PDB file of C-alpha atoms in Angstrom:
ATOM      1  CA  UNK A   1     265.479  28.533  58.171  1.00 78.00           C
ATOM      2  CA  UNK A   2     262.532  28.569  60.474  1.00 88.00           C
ATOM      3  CA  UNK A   3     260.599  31.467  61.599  1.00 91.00           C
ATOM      4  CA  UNK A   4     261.880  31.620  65.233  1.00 88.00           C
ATOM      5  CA  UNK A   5     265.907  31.083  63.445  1.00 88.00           C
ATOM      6  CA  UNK A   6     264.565  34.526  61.719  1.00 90.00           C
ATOM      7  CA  UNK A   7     263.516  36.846  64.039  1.00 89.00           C
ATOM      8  CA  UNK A   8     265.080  35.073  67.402  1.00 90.00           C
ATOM      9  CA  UNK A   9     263.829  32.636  70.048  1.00 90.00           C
ATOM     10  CA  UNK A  10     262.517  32.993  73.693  1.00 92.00           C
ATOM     11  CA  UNK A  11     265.036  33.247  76.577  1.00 88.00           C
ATOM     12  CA  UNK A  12     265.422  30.141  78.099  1.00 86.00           C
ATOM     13  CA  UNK A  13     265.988  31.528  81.850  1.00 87.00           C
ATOM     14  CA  UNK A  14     264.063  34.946  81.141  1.00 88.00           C
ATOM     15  CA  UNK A  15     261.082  35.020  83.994  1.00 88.00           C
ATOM     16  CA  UNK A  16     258.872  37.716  82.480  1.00 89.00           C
ATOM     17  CA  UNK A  17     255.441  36.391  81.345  1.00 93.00           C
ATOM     18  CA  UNK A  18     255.532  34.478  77.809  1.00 94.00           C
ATOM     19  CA  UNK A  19     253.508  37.076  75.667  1.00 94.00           C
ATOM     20  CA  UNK A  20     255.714  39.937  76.893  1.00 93.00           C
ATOM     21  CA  UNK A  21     258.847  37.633  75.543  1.00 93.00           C
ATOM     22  CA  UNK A  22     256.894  36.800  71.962  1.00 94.00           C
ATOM     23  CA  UNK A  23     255.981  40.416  71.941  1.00 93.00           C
ATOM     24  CA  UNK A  24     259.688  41.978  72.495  1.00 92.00           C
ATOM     25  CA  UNK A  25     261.163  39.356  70.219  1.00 93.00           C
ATOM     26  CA  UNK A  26     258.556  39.948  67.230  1.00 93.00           C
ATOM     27  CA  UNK A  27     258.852  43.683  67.780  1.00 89.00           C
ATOM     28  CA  UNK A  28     262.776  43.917  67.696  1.00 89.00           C
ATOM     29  CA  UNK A  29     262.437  42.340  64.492  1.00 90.00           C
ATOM     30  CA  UNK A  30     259.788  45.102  63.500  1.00 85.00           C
ATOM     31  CA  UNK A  31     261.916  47.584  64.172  1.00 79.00           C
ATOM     32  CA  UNK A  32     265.473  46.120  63.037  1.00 81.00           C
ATOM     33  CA  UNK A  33     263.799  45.791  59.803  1.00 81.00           C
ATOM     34  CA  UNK A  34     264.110  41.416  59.617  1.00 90.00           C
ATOM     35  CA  UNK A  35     260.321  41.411  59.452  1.00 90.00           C
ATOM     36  CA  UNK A  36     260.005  44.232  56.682  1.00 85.00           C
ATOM     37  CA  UNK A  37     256.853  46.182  56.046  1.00 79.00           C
ATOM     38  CA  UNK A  38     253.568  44.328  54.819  1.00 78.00           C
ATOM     39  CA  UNK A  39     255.686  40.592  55.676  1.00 88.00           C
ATOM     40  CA  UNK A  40     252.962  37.979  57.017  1.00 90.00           C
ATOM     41  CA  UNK A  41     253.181  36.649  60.138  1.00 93.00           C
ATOM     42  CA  UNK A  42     252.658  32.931  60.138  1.00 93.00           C
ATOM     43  CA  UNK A  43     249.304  31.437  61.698  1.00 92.00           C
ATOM     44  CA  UNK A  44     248.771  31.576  65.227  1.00 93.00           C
ATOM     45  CA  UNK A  45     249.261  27.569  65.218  1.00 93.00           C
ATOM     46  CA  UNK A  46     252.019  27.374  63.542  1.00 94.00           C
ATOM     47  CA  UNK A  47     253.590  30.296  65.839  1.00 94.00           C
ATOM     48  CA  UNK A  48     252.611  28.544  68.476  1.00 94.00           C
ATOM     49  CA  UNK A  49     254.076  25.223  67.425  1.00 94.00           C
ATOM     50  CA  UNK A  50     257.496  27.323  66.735  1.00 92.00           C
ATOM     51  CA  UNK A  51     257.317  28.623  70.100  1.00 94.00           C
ATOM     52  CA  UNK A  52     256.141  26.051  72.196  1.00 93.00           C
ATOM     53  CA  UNK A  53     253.306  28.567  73.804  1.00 94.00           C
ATOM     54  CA  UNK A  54     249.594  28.282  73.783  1.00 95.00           C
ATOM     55  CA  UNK A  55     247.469  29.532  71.187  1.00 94.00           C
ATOM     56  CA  UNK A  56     246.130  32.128  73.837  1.00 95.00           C
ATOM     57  CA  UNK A  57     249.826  33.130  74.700  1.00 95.00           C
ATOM     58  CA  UNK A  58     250.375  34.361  70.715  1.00 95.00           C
ATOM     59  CA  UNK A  59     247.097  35.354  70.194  1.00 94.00           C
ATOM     60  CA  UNK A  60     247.864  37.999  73.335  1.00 94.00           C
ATOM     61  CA  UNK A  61     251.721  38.696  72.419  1.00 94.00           C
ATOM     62  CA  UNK A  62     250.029  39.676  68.613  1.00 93.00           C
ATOM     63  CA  UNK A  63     246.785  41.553  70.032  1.00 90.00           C
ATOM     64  CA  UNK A  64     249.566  44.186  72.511  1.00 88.00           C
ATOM     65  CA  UNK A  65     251.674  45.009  69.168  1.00 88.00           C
ATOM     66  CA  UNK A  66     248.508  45.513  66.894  1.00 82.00           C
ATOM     67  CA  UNK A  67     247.523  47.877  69.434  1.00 76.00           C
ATOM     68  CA  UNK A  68     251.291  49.630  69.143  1.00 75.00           C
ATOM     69  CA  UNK A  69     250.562  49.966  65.474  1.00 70.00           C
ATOM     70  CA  UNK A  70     253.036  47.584  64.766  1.00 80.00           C
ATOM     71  CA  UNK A  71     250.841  44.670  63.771  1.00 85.00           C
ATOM     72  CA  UNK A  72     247.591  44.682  61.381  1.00 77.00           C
ATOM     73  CA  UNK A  73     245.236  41.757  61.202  1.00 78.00           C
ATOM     74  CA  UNK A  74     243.289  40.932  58.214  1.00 73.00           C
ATOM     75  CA  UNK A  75     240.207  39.167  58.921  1.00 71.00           C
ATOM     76  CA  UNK A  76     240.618  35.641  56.446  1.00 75.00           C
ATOM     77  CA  UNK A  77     244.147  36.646  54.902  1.00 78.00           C
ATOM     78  CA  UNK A  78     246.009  37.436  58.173  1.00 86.00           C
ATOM     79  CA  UNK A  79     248.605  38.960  60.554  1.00 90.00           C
ATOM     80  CA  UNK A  80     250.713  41.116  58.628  1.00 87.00           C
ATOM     81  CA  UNK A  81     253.656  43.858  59.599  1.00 86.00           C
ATOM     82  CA  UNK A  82     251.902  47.556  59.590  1.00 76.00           C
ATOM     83  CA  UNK A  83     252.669  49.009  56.030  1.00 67.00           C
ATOM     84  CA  UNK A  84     249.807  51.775  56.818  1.00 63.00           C
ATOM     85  CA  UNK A  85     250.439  54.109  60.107  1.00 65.00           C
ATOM     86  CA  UNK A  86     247.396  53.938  62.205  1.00 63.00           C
ATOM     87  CA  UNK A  87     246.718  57.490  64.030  1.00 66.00           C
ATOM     88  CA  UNK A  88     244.518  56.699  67.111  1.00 64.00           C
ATOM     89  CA  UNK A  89     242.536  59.935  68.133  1.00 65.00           C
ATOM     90  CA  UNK A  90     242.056  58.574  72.022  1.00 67.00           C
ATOM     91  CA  UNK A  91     245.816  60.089  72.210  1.00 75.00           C
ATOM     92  CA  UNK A  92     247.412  63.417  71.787  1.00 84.00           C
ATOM     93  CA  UNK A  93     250.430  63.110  69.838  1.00 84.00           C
ATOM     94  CA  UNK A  94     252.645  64.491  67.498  1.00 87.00           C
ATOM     95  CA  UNK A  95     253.786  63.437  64.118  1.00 88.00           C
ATOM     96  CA  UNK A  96     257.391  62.457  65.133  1.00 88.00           C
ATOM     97  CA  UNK A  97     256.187  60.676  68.216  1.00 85.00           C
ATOM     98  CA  UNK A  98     253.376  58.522  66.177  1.00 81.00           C
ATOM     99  CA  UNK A  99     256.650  57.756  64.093  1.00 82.00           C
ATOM    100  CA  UNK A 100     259.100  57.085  66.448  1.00 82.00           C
ATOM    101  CA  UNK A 101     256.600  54.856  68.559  1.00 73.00           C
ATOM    102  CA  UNK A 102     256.257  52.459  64.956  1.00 69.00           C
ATOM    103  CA  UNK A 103     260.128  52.304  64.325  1.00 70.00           C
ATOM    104  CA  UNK A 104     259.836  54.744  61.928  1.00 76.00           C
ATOM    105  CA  UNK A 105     262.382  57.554  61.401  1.00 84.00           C
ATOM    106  CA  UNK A 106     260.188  61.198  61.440  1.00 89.00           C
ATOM    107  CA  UNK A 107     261.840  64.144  59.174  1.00 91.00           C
ATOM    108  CA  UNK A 108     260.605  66.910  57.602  1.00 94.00           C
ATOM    109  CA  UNK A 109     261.426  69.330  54.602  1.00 96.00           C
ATOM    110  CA  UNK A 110     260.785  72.632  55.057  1.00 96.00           C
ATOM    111  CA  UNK A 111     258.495  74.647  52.637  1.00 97.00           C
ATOM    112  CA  UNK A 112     258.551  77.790  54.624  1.00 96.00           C
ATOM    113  CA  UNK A 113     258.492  79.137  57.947  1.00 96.00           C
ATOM    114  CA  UNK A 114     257.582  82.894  58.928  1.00 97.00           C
ATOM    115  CA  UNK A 115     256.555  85.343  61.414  1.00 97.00           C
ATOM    116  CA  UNK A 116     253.499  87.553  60.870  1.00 97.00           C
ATOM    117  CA  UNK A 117     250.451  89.091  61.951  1.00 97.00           C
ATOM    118  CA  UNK A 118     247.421  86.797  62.533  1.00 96.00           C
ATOM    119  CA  UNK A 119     244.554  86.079  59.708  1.00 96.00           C
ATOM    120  CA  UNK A 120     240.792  86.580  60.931  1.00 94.00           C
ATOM    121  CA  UNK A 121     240.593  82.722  60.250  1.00 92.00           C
ATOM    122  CA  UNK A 122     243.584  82.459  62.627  1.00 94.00           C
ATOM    123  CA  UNK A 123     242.683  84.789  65.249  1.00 95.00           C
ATOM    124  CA  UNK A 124     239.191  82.629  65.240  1.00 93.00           C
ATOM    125  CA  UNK A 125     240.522  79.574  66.042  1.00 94.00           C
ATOM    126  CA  UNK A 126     243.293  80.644  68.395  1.00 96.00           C
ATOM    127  CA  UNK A 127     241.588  83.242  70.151  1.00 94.00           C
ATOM    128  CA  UNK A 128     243.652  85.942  69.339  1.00 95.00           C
ATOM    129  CA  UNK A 129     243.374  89.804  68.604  1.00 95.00           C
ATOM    130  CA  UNK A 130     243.741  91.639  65.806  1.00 94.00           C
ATOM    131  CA  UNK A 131     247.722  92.190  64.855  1.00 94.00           C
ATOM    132  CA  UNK A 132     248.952  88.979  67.320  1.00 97.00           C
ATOM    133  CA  UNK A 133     251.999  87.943  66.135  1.00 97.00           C
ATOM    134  CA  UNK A 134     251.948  84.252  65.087  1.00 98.00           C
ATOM    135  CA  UNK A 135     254.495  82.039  63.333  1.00 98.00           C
ATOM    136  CA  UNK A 136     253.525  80.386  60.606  1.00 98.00           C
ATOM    137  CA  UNK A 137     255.343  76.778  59.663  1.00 97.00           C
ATOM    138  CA  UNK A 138     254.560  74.493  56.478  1.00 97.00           C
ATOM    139  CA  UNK A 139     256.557  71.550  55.678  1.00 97.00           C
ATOM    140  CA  UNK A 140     256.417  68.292  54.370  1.00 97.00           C
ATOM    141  CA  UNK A 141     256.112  65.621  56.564  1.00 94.00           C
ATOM    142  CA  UNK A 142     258.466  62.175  55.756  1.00 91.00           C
ATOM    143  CA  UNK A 143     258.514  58.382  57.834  1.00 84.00           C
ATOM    144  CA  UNK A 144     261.584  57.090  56.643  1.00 80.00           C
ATOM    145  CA  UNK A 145     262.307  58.059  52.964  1.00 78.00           C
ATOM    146  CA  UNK A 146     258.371  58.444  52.610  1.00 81.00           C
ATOM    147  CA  UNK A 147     256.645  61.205  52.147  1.00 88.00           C
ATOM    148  CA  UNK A 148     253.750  61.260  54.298  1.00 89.00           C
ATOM    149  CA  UNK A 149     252.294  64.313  55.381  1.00 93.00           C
ATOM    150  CA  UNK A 150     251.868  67.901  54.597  1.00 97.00           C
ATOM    151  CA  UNK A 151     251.295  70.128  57.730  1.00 97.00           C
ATOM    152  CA  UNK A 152     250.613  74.015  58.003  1.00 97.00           C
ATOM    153  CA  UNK A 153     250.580  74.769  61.394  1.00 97.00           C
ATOM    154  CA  UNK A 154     250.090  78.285  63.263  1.00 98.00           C
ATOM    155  CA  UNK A 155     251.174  79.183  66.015  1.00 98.00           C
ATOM    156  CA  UNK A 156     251.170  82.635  69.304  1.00 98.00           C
ATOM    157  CA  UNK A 157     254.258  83.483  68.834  1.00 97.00           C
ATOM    158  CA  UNK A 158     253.986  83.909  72.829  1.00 96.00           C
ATOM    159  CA  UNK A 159     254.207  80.437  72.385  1.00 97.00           C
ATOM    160  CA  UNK A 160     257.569  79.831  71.662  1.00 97.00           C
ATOM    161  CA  UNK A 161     260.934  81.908  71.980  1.00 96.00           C
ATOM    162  CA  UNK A 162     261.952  82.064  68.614  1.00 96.00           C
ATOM    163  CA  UNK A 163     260.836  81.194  64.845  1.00 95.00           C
ATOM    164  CA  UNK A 164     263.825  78.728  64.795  1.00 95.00           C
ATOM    165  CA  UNK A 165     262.691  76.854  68.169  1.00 96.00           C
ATOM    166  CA  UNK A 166     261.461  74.212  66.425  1.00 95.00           C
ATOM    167  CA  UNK A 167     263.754  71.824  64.343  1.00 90.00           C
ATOM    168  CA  UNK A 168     261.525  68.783  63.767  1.00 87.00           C
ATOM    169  CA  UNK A 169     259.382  67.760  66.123  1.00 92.00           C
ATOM    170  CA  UNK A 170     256.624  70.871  66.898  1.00 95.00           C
ATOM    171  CA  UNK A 171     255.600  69.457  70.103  1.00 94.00           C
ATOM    172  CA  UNK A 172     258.949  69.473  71.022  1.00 94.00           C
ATOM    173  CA  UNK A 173     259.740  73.166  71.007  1.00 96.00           C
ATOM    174  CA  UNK A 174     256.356  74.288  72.453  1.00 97.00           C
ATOM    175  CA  UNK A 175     257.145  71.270  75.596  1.00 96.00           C
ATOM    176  CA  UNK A 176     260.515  72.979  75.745  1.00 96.00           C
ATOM    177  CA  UNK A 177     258.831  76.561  76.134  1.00 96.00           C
ATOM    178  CA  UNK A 178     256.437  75.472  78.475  1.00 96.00           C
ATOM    179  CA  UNK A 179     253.694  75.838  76.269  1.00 97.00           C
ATOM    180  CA  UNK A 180     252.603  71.581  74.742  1.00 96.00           C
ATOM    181  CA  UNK A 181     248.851  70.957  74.647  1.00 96.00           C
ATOM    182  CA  UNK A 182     247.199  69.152  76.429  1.00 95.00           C
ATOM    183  CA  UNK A 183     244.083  68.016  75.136  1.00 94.00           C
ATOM    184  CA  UNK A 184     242.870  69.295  71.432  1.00 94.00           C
ATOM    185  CA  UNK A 185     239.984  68.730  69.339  1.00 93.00           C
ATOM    186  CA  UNK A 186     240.414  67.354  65.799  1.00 91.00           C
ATOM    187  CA  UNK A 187     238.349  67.434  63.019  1.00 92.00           C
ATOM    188  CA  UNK A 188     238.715  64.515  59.855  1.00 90.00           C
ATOM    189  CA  UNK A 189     237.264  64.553  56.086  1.00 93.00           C
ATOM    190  CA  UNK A 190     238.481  63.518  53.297  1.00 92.00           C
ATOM    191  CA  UNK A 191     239.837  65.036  50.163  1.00 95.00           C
ATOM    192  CA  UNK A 192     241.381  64.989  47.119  1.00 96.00           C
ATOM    193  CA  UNK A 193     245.170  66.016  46.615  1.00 94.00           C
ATOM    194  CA  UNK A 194     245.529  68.973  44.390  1.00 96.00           C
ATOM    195  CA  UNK A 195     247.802  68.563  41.692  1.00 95.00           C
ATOM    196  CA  UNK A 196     250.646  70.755  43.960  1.00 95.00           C
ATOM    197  CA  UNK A 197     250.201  68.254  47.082  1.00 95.00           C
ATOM    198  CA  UNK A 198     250.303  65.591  44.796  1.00 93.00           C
ATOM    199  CA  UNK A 199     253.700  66.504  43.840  1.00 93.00           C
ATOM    200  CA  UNK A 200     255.158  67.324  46.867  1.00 94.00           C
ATOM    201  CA  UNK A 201     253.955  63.683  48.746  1.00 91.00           C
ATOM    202  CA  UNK A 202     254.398  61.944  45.496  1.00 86.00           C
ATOM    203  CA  UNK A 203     251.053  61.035  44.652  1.00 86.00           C
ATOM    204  CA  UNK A 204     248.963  61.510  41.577  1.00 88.00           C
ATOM    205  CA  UNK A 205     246.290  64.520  41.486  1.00 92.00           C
ATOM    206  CA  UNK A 206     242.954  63.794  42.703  1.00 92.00           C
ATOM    207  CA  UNK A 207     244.471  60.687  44.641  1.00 90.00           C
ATOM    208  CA  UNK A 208     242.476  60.643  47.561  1.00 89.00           C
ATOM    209  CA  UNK A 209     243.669  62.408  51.177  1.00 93.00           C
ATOM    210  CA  UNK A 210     243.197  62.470  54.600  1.00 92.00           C
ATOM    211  CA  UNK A 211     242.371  66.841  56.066  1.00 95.00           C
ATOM    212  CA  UNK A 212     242.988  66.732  59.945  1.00 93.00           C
ATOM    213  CA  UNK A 213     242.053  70.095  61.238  1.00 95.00           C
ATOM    214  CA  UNK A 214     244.027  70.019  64.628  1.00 95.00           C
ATOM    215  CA  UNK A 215     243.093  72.653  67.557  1.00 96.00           C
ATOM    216  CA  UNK A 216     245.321  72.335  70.582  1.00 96.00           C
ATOM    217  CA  UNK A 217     244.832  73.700  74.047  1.00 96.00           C
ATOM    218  CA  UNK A 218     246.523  74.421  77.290  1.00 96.00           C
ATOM    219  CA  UNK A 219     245.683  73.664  80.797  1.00 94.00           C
ATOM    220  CA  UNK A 220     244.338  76.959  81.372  1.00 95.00           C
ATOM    221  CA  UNK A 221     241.806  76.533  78.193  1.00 94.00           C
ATOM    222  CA  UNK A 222     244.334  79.076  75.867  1.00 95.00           C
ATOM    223  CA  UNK A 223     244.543  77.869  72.449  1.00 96.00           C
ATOM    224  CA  UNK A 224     248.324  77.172  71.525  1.00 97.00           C
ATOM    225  CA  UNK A 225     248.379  75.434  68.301  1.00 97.00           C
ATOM    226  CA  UNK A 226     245.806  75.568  64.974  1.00 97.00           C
ATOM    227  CA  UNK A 227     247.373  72.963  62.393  1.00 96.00           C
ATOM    228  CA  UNK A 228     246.191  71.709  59.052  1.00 96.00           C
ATOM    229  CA  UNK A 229     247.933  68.533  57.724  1.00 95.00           C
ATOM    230  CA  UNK A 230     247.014  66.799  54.651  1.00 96.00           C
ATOM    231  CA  UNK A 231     247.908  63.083  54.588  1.00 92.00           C
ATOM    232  CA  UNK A 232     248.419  60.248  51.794  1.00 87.00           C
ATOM    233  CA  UNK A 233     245.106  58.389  51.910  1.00 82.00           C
ATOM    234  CA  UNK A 234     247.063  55.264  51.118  1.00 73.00           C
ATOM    235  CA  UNK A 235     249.308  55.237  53.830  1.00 73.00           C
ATOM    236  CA  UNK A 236     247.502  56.541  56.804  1.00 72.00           C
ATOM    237  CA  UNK A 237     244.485  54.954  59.001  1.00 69.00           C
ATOM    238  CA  UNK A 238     242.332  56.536  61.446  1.00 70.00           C
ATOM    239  CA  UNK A 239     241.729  54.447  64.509  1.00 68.00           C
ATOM    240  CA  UNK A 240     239.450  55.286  67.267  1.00 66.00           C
ATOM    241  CA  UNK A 241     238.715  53.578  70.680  1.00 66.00           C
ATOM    242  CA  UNK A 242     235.160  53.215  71.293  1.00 66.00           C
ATOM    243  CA  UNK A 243     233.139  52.366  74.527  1.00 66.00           C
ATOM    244  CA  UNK A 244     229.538  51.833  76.013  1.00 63.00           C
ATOM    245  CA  UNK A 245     229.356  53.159  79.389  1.00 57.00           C
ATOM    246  CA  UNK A 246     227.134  50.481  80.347  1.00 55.00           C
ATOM    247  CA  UNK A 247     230.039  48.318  79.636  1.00 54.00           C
ATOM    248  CA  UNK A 248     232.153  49.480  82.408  1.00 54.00           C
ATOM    249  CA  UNK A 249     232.597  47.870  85.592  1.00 54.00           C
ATOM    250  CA  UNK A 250     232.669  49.701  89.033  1.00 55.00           C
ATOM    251  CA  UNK A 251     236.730  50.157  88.629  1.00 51.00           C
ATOM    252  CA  UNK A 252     235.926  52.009  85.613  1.00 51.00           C
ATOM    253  CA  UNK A 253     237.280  49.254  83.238  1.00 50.00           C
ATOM    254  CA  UNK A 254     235.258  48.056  79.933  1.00 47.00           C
ATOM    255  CA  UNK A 255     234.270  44.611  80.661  1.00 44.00           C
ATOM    256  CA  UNK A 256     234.874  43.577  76.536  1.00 41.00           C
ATOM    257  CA  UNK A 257     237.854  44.582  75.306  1.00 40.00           C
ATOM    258  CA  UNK A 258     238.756  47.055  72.817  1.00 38.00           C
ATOM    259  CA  UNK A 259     237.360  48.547  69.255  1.00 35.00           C
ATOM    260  CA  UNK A 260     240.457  48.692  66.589  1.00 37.00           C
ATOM    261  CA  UNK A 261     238.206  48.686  63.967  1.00 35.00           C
ATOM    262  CA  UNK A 262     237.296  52.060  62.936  1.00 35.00           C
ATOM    263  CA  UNK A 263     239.290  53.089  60.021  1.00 37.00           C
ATOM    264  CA  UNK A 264     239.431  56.038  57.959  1.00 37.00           C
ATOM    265  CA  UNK A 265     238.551  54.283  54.723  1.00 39.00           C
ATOM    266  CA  UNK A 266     237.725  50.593  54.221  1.00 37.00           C
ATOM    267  CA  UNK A 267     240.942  48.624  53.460  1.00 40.00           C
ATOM    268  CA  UNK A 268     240.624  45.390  50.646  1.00 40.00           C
TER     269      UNK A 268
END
């Protein structure tokens, strides 16, 4: 069976542009789970041979899903399905949405959830005074059947309307309330798992870890959210667009593409 019997051929009689038709066929297979996690892609001749497209055409259809996260290209090995999640920073997002927008099915498992007065740490980063109420959330982040995160989030409890508003998805509840960031400023170092998050995201002890300090604001400048989530070092990327201003164009545009390339650790 060829590649294109696989994962499904080009309509015939379908008028959109021949990258967006490569691209919707190769992700469908992404997400139905016929081009599983980590599967190479074949060569960009030989996909354009199956296809009968240019070179340019696949090379543009693969560049649009390894920008989704879908896609990550190996310089001198290859094209191969994302078995990583890349997390770009140029984007405020939550956890289920970065999921959800990979094929991946977001969950959590709760650890605990409370309501309480605010620490001084707290009351720091959120701007709050002494005795604020705040509810407290930690959980265990999954993407599929994999554990992937561990998240201890804080937030006003003017915020939201109750301690139970939010079933999975944070952002969610607090869009729901009238009351989602929107901008935040993040900070990333790295760590090792204690031998407790080890245990809960399946690791070993001193594996190594990804901190993401996460500080989330409203339009009127009021801190809503103050998060802490620990990732899997193993199975999470940090990507981050970057620009030269003398690059851009009078439309505001950069003239040379886009930087992918900035990951949170160096990958083999």
């Amino acid at each position: 069976m060829s590649f294109a019997d696989l994962v499904g051929r080009l309509e015939p009689n379908n008028t959109a542009p021949l990258y967006m038709q490569l691209q919707r066929v190769l992700r469908e297979a992404i997400h139905g789970k016929v081009l599983p996690r980590d599967t190479p892609l074949p060569a960009e001749r030989d996909l354009a041979e199956e296809y009968a497209v240019s070179r340019i055409t696949v090379r543009k259809a693969l560049l649009g899903l390894e920008e989704e996260g879908l896609l990550n290209r190996r310089r001198g090995v290859g094209t191969f399905v994302a078995g990583r999640v890349e997390k770009n920073f140029s984007k405020l997002s939550s956890f289920s949405e970065d999921m959800l927008s990979r094929g991946r099915r977001p969950h959590s498992a709760w650890i605990n959830r409370s309501v309480g007065e605010v620490t001084p740490e707290e009351a720091l980063s959120l701007g709050l005074s002494p005795g604020a109420a705040v509810y407290r959330f930690h959980r265990i982040r999954y993407a599929d059947d994999a554990p992937m995160a561990l998240e201890y989030a804080t937030i006003p409890a003017h915020c939201l309307p109750t301690l139970n508003a939010v079933e999975d998805s944070l952002y969610e509840a607090l869009e729901r309330s009238g009351h989602r960031p929107v901008r935040a400023l993040q900070r990333l170092r790295a760590v090792s798992l204690s031998a407790e998050q080890a245990e809960l995201l399946g690791a070993t002890p001193r594996d190594a870890g990804l901190l993401i300090e996460r500080r989330g604001f409203l339009s009127d400048g009021r801190p809503a959210e103050f998060s802490l989530s620990v990732y899997r070092g193993d199975t999470y990327d940090v990507v981050a667009e970057l620009g030269d201003r003398r690059a851009l164009d009078p439309s505001g545009r950069w003239l040379w593409g886009r930087l992918r390339n900035l990951d949170a650790k160096r990958q083999p």
